[in-house]
CSV table of C-alpha atoms in Angstrom, one decimal:
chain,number,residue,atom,x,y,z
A,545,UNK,CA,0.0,0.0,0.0
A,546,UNK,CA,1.2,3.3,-1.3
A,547,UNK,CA,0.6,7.0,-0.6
A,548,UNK,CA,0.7,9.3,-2.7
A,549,UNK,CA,1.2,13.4,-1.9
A,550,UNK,CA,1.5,15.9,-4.2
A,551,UNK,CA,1.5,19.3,-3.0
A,552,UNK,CA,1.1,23.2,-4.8
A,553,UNK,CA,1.1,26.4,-3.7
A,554,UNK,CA,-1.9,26.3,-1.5
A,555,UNK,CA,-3.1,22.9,-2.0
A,556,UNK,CA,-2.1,18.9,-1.3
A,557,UNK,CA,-3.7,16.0,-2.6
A,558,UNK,CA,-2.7,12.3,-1.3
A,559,UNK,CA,-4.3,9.3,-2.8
A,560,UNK,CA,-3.9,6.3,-0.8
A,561,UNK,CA,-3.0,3.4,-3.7
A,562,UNK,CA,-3.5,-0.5,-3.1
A,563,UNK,CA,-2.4,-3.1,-5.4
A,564,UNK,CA,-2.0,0.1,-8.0
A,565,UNK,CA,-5.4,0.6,-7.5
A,566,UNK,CA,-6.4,3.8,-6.3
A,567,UNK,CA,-8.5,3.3,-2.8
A,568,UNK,CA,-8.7,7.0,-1.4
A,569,UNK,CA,-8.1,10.4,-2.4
A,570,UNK,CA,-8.1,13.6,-0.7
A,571,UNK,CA,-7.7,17.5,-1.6
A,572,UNK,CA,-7.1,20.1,1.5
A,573,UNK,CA,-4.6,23.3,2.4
A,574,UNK,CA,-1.2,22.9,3.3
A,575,UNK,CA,-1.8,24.4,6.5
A,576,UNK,CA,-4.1,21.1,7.5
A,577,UNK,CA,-1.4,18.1,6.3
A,578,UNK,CA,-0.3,17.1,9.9
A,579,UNK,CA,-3.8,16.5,10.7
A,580,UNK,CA,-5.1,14.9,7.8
A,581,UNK,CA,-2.1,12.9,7.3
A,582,UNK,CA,-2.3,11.4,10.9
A,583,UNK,CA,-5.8,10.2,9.8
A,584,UNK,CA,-4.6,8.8,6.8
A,585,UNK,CA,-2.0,7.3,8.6
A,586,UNK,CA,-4.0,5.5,11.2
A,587,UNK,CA,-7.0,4.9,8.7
A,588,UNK,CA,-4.7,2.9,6.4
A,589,UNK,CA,-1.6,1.2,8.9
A,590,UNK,CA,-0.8,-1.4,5.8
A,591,UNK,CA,0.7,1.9,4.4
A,592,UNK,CA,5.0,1.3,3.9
A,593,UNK,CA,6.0,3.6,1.1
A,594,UNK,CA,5.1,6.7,0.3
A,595,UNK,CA,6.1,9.4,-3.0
A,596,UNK,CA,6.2,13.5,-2.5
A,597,UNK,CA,6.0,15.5,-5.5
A,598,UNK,CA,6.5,19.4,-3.7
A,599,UNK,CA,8.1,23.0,-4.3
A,600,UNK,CA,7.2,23.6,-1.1
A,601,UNK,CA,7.6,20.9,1.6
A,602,UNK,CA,10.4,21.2,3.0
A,603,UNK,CA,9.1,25.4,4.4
A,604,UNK,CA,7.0,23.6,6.7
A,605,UNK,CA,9.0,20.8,7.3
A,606,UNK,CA,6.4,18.4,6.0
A,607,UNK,CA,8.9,16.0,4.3
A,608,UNK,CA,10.2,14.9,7.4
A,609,UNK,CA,7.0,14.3,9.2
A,610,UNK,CA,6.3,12.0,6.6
A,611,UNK,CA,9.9,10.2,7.1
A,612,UNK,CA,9.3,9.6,10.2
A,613,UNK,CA,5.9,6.8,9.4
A,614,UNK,CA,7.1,5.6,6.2
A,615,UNK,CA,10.0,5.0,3.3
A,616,UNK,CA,9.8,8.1,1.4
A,617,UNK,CA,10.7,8.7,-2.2
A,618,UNK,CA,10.9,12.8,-2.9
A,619,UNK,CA,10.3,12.9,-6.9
A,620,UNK,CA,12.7,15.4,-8.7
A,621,UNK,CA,14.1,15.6,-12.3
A,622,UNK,CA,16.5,13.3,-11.1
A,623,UNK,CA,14.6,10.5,-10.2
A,624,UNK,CA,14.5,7.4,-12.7
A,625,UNK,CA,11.5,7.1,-14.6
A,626,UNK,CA,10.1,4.5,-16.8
A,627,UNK,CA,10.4,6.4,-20.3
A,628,UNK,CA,13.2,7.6,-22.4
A,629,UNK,CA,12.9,11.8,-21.9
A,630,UNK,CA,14.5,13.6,-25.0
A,631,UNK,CA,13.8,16.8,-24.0
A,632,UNK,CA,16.5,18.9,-24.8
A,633,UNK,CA,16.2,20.5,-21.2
A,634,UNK,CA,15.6,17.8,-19.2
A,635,UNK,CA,16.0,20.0,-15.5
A,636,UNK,CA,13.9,22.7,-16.2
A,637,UNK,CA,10.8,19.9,-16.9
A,638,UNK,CA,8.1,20.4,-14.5
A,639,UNK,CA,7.3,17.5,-12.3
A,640,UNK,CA,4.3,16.9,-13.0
A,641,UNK,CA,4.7,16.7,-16.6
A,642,UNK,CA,6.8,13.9,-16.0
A,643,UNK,CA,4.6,12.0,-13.8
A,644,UNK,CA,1.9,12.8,-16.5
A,645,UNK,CA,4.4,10.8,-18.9
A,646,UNK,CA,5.2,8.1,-16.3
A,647,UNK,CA,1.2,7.9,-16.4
A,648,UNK,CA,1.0,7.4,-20.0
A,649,UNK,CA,3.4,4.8,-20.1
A,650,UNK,CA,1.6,2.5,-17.3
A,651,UNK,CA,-2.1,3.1,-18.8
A,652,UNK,CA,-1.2,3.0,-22.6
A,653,UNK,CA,2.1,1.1,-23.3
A,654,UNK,CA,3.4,0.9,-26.7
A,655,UNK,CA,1.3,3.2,-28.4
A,656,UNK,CA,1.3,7.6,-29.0
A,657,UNK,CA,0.0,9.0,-26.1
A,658,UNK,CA,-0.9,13.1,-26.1
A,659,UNK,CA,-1.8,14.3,-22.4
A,660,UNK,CA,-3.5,17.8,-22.3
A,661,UNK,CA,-3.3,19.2,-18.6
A,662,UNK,CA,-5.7,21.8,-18.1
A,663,UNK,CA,-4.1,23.7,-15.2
A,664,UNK,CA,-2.6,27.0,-14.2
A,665,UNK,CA,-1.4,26.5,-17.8
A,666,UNK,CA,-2.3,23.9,-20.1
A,667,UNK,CA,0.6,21.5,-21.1
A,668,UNK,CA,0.6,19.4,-24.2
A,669,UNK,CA,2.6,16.4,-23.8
A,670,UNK,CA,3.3,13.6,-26.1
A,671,UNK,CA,4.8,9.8,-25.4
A,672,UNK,CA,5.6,7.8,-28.6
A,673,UNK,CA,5.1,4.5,-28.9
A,674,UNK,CA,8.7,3.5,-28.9
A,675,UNK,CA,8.1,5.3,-25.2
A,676,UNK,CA,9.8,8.0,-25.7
A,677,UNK,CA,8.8,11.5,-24.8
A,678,UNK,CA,9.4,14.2,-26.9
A,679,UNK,CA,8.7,17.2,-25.5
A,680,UNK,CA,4.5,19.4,-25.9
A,681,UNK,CA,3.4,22.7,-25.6
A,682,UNK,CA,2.4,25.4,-22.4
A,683,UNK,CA,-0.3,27.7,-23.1
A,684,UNK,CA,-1.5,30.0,-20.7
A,685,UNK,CA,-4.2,28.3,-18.8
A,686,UNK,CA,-8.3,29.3,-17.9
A,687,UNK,CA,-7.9,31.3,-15.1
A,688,UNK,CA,-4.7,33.3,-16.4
A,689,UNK,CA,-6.4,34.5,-19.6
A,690,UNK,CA,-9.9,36.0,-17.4
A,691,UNK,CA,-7.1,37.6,-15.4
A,692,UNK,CA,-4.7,38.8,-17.5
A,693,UNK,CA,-7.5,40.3,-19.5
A,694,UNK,CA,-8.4,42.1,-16.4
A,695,UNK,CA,-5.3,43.3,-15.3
A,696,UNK,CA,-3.8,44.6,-18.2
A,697,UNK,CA,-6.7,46.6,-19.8
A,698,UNK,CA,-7.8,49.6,-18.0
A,699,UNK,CA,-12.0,48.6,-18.1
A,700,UNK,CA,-12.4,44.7,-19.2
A,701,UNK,CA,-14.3,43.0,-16.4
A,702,UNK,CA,-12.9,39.9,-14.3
A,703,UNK,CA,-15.5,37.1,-15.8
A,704,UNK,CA,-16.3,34.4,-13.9
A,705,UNK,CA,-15.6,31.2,-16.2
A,706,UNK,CA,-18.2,29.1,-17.7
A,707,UNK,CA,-18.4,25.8,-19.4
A,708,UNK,CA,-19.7,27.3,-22.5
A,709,UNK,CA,-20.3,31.0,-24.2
A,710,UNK,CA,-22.1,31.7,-27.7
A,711,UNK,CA,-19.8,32.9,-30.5
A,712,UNK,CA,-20.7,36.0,-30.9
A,713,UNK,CA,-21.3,38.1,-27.8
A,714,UNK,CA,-23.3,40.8,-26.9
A,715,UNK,CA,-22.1,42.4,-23.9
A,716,UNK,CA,-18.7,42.5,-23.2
A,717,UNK,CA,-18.7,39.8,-20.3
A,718,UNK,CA,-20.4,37.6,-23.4
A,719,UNK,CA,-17.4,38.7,-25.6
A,720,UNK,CA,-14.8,37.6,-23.2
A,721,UNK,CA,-16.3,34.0,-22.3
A,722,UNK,CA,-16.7,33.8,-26.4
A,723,UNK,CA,-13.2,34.6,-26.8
A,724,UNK,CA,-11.8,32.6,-24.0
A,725,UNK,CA,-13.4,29.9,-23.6
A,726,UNK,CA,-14.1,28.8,-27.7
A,727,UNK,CA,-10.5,30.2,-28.2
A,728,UNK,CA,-9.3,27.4,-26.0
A,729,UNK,CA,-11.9,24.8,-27.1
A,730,UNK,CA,-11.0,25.7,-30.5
A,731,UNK,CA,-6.8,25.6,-29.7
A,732,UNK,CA,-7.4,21.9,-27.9
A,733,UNK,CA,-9.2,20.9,-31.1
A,734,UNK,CA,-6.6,22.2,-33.7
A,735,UNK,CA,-4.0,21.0,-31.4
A,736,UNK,CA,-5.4,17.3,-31.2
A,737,UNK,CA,-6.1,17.1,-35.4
A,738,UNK,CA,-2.3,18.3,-35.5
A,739,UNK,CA,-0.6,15.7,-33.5
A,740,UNK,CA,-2.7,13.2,-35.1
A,741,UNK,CA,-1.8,14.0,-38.4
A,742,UNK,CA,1.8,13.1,-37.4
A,743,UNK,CA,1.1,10.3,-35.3
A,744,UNK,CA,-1.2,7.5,-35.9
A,745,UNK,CA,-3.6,5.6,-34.0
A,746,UNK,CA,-3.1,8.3,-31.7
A,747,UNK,CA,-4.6,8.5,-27.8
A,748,UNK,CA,-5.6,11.4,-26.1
A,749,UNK,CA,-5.9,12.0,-22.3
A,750,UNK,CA,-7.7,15.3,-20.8
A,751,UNK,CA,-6.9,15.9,-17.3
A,752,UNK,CA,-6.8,19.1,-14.7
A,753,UNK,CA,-8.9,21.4,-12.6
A,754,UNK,CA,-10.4,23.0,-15.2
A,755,UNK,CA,-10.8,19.9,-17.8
A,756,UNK,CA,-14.5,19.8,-16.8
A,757,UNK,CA,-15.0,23.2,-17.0
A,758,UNK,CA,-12.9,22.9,-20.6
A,759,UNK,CA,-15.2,19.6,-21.4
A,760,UNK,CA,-14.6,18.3,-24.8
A,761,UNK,CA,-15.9,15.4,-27.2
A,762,UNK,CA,-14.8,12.1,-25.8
A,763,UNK,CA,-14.1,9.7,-29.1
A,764,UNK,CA,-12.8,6.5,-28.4
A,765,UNK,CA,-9.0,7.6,-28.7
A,766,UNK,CA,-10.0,10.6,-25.7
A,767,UNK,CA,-10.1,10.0,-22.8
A,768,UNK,CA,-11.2,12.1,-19.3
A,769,UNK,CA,-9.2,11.1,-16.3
A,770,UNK,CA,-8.7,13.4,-13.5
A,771,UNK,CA,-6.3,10.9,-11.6
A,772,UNK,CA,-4.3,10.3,-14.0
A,773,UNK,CA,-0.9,12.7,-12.2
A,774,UNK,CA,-1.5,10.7,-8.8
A,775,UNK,CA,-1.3,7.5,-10.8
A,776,UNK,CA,1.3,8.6,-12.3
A,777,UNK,CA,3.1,9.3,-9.4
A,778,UNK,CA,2.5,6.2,-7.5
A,779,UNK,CA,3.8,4.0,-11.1
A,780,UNK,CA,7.1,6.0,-10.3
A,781,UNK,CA,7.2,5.0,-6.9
A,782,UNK,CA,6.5,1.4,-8.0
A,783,UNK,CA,8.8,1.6,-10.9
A,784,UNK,CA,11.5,2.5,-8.6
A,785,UNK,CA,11.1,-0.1,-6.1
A,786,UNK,CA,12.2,-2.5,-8.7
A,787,UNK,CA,15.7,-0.6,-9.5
């Protein structure tokens, strides 16, 4: 039995993970780990490893606390992974990109995997199916483009995202959901054809906060999994105890 924490900027989520299946998952501040991680703890004793995907742990000491109940893997560029990574930067890769990878590799082995990540940005990442990973795309993500309209014009609105807008609007809320959210419908679209043009038989996973929010068609090569970092993450950890 496996647990699983990856922690933001404000946020942690641990997923609890038996026989690679995933048993419990949980989303709450940083400020409340030590409690909820005691629970965990006690809830699930059969626990003995554990993986910690952070930036910022170690302020709060919160690395050590885990140490101290369980064998502890902290996930960096560093850390082996079961893919070959050709990106030509391989230490400035963010984490969870990799564990996105790692993901792709345990769900859909030997065949083109894209994984859109609709975060703080959205990421486009793509695994070959010779397993290697070439490299994607960041584009700014839902909540940076209603903001960045706002703060960098001197009378556009914040808007409150919504799943869908018209095309043409007629206020100018209207016109910014129309141009937000079918400009990133439309880019996820394009961006998906493209890829597939160059790589066949080609599967497509849409994860992230705001992939509901971003809903698109689900074909039988698309897929909606919003676990699919944590699993990730706990493939690493497996694929590591085997090294």
């Amino acid at each position: 039995m496996n647990l699983v924490i990856d922690a933001g900027n404000t946020s942690v989520k641990t997923a609890v993970f038996q026989n690679n299946r995933l048993i419990e998952k949980q989303i709450f501040t940083k400020e409340k780990f030590s409690v909820e991680f005691e629970k965990t703890r006690k809830k699930y004793p059969e626990i003995r490893n554990s993986i910690v995907s952070s930036v910022t742990f170690d302020e709060l000491n919160m690395i050590s606390e885990v140490k101290k109940a369980f064998q502890v893997m902290e996930f960096n560029n560093s850390t082996p992974v079961p893919f070959e990574n050709k990106y030509a930067s391989p230490e400035t890769l963010g984490k969870d990109r990799i564990a996105l990878v790692a993901s792709a590799v345990n769900s859909f082995a030997k065949k083109n995997v894209l994984i859109i990540d609709a975060g703080t940005c959205i990421t486009y990442d793509l695994k070959t199916s010779e397993e290697k990973y070439l490299g994607g795309a960041i584009s700014p993500g839902l909540s940076m483009r209603f903001k960045s309209l706002h703060k960098f014009t001197a009378n556009l609105p914040l808007v409150t995202p919504k799943p869908e807008a018209d095309l043409i609007g007629d206020t100018t809320e209207n016109s910014i959901l129309s141009g937000i959210i079918n400009g990133i419908k439309m880019e996820l679209k394009g961006t998906i054809e493209s890829y597939s043009s160059q790589f066949e038989d080609l599967t497509v996973i849409f994860t992230g906060g705001d992939s509901q929010i971003l809903s698109i068609p689900l074909k039988n090569s698309i897929f909606a999994n919003s676990n699919f970092l944590l699993e990730g993450l706990n493939f690493i950890l497996e694929f590591n105890k085997t090294q």
